[in-house]
CSV table of C-alpha atoms in Angstrom, one decimal:
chain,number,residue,atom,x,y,z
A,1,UNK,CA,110.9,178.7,-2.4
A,2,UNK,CA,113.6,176.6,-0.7
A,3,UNK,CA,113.4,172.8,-1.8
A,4,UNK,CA,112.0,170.9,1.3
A,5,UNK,CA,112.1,167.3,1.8
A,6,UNK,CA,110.3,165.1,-0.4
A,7,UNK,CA,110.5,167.9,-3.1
A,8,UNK,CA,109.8,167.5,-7.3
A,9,UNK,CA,112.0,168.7,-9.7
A,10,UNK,CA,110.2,168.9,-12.9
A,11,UNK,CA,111.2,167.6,-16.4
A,12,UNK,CA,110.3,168.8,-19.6
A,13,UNK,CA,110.8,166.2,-22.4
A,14,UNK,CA,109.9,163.9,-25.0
A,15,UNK,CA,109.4,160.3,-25.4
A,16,UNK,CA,110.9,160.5,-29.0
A,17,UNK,CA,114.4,162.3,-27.8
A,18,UNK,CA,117.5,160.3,-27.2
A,19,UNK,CA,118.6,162.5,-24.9
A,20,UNK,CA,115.8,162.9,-22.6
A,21,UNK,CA,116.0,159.0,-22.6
A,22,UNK,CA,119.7,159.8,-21.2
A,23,UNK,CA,119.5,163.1,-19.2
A,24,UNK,CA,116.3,161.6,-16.8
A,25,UNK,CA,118.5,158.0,-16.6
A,26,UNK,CA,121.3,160.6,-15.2
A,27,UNK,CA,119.0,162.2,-12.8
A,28,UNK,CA,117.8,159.0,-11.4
A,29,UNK,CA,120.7,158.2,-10.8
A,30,UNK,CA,122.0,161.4,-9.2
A,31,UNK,CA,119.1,161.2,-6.4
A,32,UNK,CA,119.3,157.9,-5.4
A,33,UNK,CA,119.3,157.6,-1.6
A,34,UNK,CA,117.2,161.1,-1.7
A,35,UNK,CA,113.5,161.7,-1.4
A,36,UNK,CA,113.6,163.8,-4.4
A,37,UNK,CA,110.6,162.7,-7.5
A,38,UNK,CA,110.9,163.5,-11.3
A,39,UNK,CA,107.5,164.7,-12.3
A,40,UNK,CA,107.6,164.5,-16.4
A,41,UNK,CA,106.0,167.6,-17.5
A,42,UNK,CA,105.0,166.5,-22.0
A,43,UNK,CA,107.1,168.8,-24.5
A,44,UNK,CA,106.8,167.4,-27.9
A,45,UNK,CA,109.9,168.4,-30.7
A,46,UNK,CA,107.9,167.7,-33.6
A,47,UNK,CA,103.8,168.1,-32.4
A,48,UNK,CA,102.8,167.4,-36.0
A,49,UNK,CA,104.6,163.4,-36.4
A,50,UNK,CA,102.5,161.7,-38.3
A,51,UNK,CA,100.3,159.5,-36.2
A,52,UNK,CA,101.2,156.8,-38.7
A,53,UNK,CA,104.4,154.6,-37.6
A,54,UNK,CA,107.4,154.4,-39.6
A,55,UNK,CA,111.0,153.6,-39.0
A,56,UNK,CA,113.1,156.3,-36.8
A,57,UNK,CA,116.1,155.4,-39.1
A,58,UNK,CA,113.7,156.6,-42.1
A,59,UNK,CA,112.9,159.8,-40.4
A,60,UNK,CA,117.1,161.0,-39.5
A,61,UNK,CA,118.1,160.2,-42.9
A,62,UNK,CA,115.4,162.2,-44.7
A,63,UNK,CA,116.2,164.9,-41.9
A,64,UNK,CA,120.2,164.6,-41.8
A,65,UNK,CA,121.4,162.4,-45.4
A,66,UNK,CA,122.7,158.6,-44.9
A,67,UNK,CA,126.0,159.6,-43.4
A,68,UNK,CA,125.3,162.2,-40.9
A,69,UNK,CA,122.3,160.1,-39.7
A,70,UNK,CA,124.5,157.1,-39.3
A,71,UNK,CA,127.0,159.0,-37.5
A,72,UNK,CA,125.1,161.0,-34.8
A,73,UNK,CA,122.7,157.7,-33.7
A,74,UNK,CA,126.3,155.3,-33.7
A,75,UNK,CA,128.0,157.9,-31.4
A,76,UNK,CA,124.5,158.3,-29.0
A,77,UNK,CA,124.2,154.5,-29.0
A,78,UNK,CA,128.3,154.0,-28.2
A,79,UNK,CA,127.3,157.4,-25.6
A,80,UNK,CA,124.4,155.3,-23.9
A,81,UNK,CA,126.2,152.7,-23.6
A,82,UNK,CA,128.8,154.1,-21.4
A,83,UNK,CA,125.6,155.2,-19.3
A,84,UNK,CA,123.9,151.9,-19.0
A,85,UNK,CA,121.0,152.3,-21.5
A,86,UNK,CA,120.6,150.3,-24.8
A,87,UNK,CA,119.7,152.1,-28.0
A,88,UNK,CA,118.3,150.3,-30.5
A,89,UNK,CA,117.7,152.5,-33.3
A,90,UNK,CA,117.3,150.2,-36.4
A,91,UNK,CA,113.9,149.0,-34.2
A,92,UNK,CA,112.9,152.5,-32.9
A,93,UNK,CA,109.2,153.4,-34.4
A,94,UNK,CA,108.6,156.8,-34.9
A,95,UNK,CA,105.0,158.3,-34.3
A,96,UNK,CA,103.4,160.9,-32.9
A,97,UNK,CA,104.3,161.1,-28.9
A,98,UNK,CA,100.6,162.8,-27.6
A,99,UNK,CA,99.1,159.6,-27.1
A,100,UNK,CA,101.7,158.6,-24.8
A,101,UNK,CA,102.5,162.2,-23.4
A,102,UNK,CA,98.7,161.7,-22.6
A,103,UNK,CA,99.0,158.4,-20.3
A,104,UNK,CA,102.3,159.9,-18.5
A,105,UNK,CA,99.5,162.8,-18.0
A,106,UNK,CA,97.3,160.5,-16.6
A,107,UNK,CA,99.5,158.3,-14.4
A,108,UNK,CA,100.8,161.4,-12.4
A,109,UNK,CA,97.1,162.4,-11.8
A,110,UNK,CA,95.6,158.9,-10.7
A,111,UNK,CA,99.2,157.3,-8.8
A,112,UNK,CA,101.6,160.1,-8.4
A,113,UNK,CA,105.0,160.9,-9.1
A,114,UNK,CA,106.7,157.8,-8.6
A,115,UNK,CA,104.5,155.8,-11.1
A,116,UNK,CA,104.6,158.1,-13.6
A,117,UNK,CA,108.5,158.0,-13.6
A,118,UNK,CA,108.7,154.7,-13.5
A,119,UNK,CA,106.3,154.8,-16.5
A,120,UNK,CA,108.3,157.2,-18.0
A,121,UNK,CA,111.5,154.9,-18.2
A,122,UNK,CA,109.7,152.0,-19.1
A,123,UNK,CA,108.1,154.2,-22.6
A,124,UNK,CA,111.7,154.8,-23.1
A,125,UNK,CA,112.8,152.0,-23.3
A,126,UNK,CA,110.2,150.5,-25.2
A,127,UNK,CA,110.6,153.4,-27.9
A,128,UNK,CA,114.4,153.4,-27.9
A,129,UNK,CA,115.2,149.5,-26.8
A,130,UNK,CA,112.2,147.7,-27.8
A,131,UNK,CA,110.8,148.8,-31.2
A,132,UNK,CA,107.5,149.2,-29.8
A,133,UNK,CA,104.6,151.8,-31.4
A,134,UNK,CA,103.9,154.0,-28.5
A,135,UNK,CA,100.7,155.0,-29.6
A,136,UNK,CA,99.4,151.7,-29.7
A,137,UNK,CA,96.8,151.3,-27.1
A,138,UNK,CA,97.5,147.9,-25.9
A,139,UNK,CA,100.9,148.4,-25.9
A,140,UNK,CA,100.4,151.2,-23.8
A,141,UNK,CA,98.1,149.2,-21.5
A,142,UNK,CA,100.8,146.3,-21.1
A,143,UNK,CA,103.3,149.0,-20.4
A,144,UNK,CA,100.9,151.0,-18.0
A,145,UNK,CA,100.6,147.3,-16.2
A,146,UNK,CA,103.9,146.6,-15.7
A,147,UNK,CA,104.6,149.7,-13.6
A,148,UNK,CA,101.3,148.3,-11.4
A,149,UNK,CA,98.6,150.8,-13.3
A,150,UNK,CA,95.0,149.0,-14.2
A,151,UNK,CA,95.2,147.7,-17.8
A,152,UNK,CA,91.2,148.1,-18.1
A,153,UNK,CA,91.5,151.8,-16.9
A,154,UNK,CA,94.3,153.1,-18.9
A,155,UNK,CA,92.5,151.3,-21.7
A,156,UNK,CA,89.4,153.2,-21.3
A,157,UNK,CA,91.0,156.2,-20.5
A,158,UNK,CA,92.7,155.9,-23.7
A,159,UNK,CA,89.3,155.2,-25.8
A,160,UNK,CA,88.4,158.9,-24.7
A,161,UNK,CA,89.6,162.1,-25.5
A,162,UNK,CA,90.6,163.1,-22.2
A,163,UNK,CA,93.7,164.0,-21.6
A,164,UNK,CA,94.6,166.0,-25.2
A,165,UNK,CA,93.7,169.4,-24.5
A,166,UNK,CA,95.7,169.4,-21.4
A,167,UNK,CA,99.0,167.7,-22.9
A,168,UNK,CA,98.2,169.9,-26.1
A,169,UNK,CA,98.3,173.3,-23.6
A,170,UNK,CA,101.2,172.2,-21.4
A,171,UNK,CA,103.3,171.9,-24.5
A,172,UNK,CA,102.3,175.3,-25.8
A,173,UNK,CA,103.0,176.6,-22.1
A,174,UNK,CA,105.9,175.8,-22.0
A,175,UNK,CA,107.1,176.8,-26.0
A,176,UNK,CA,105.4,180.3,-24.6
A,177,UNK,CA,108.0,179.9,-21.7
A,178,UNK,CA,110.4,180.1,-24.1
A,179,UNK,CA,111.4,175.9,-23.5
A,180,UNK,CA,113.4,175.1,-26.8
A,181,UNK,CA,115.8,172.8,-25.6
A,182,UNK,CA,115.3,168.8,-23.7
A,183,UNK,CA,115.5,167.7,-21.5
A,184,UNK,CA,115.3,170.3,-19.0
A,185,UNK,CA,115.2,170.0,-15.6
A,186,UNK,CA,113.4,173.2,-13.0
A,187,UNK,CA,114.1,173.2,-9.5
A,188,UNK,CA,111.8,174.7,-7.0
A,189,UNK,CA,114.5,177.0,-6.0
A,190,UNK,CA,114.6,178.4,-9.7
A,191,UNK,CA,117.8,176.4,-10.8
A,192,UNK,CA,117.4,175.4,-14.5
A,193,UNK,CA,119.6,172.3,-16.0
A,194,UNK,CA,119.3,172.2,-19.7
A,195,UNK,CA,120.3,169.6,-21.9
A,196,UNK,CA,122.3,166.4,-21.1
A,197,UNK,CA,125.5,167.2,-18.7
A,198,UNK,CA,125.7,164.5,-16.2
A,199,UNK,CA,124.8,162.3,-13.3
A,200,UNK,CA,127.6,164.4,-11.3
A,201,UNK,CA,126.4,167.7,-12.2
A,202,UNK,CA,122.8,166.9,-11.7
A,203,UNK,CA,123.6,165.4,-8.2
A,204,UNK,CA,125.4,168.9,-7.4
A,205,UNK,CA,121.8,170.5,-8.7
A,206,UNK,CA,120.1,168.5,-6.1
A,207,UNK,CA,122.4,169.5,-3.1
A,208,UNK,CA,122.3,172.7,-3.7
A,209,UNK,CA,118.5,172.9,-4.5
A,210,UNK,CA,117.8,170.8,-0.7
């Protein structure tokens, strides 16, 4: 199917990864001044986080050692830099992202694309800027108002359980799809851009997708 005006291209990624923080900034950029939405589609690296919060810095050093930790997140915060985006990694919180893959869920269902992109940057940034716990309901509410959503609703929406069994079966979709690597981006026409390149490669995805 030819992309049309107006058309999606879908993301997978995770709140939690650096990189999806950088590729989608990239691909914002790339279709400005098109009609062309990002519709997040919830991937999660590590589906069993501990739902408790703890320091990111913690977590790469027990996964990488002290100096290879301190090496990769100094040359992706000198990296986002160059791009624009602020890295904060000595706040960063890690948790478990399916609370938060959950509202993204919800946002594109009750307001669309647009909302849930812009919701999409702003968990980002609160995650990799902000030191904020993303699976904190009211922080999720204050976030979810900011991009104009109903604080009240997204906090009852969070009280339930709806929402799980679909992020929870999108994510195993798309592992059975064979999706190992994020962010990665699907054009309607059936291009694939996977991992982080950049905001002129993903514009030359776009033209040739429309």
């Amino acid at each position: 199917m030819n992309t049309m005006p107006g058309a999606q291209v879908e993301v997978y990624d995770d709140i939690a990864c650096p990189w999806c923080r950088l590729g989608t900034h990239q691909f914002h950029r790339a279709a400005e001044g098109t009609d062309v939405e990002l519709v997040h589609r919830p991937f999660q690296l590590m589906p069993d986080a501990p739902v408790d919060p703890r320091p990111a810095m913690d977590e790469v050093v027990a996964l990488f050692g002290k100096e290879q930790a301190e090496a990769m997140l100094s040359g992706m915060t000198e990296l986002g830099a160059s791009e624009g985006i602020e890295y904060r990694f000595d706040r960063a919180i890690a948790v478990n992202t399916l609370t938060a893959h959950r509202l993204r869920w919800f946002a594109l269902r009750e307001h669309g694309a647009a909302v849930q992109a812009a919701l999409a940057t702003s968990l980002f940034d609160a995650y990799f800027r902000d030191g904020v716990d993303i699976s904190d309901h009211t922080h999720l509410a204050r976030l979810a108002e900011q991009v104009g959503m109903s604080g009240g609703r997204v906090r009852d929406f969070l009280a339930t359980e709806e929402g799980v069994a679909e992020v929870r079966e999108q994510v195993a979709a798309a592992r059975r799809d064979g999706v190992i690597t994020v962010p990665r981006f699907v054009f309607e026409n059936g291009a694939l851009v996977i991992g982080v390149t950049s905001t002129e490669a993903l514009s030359v995805a776009i033209r040739e997708a429309r």
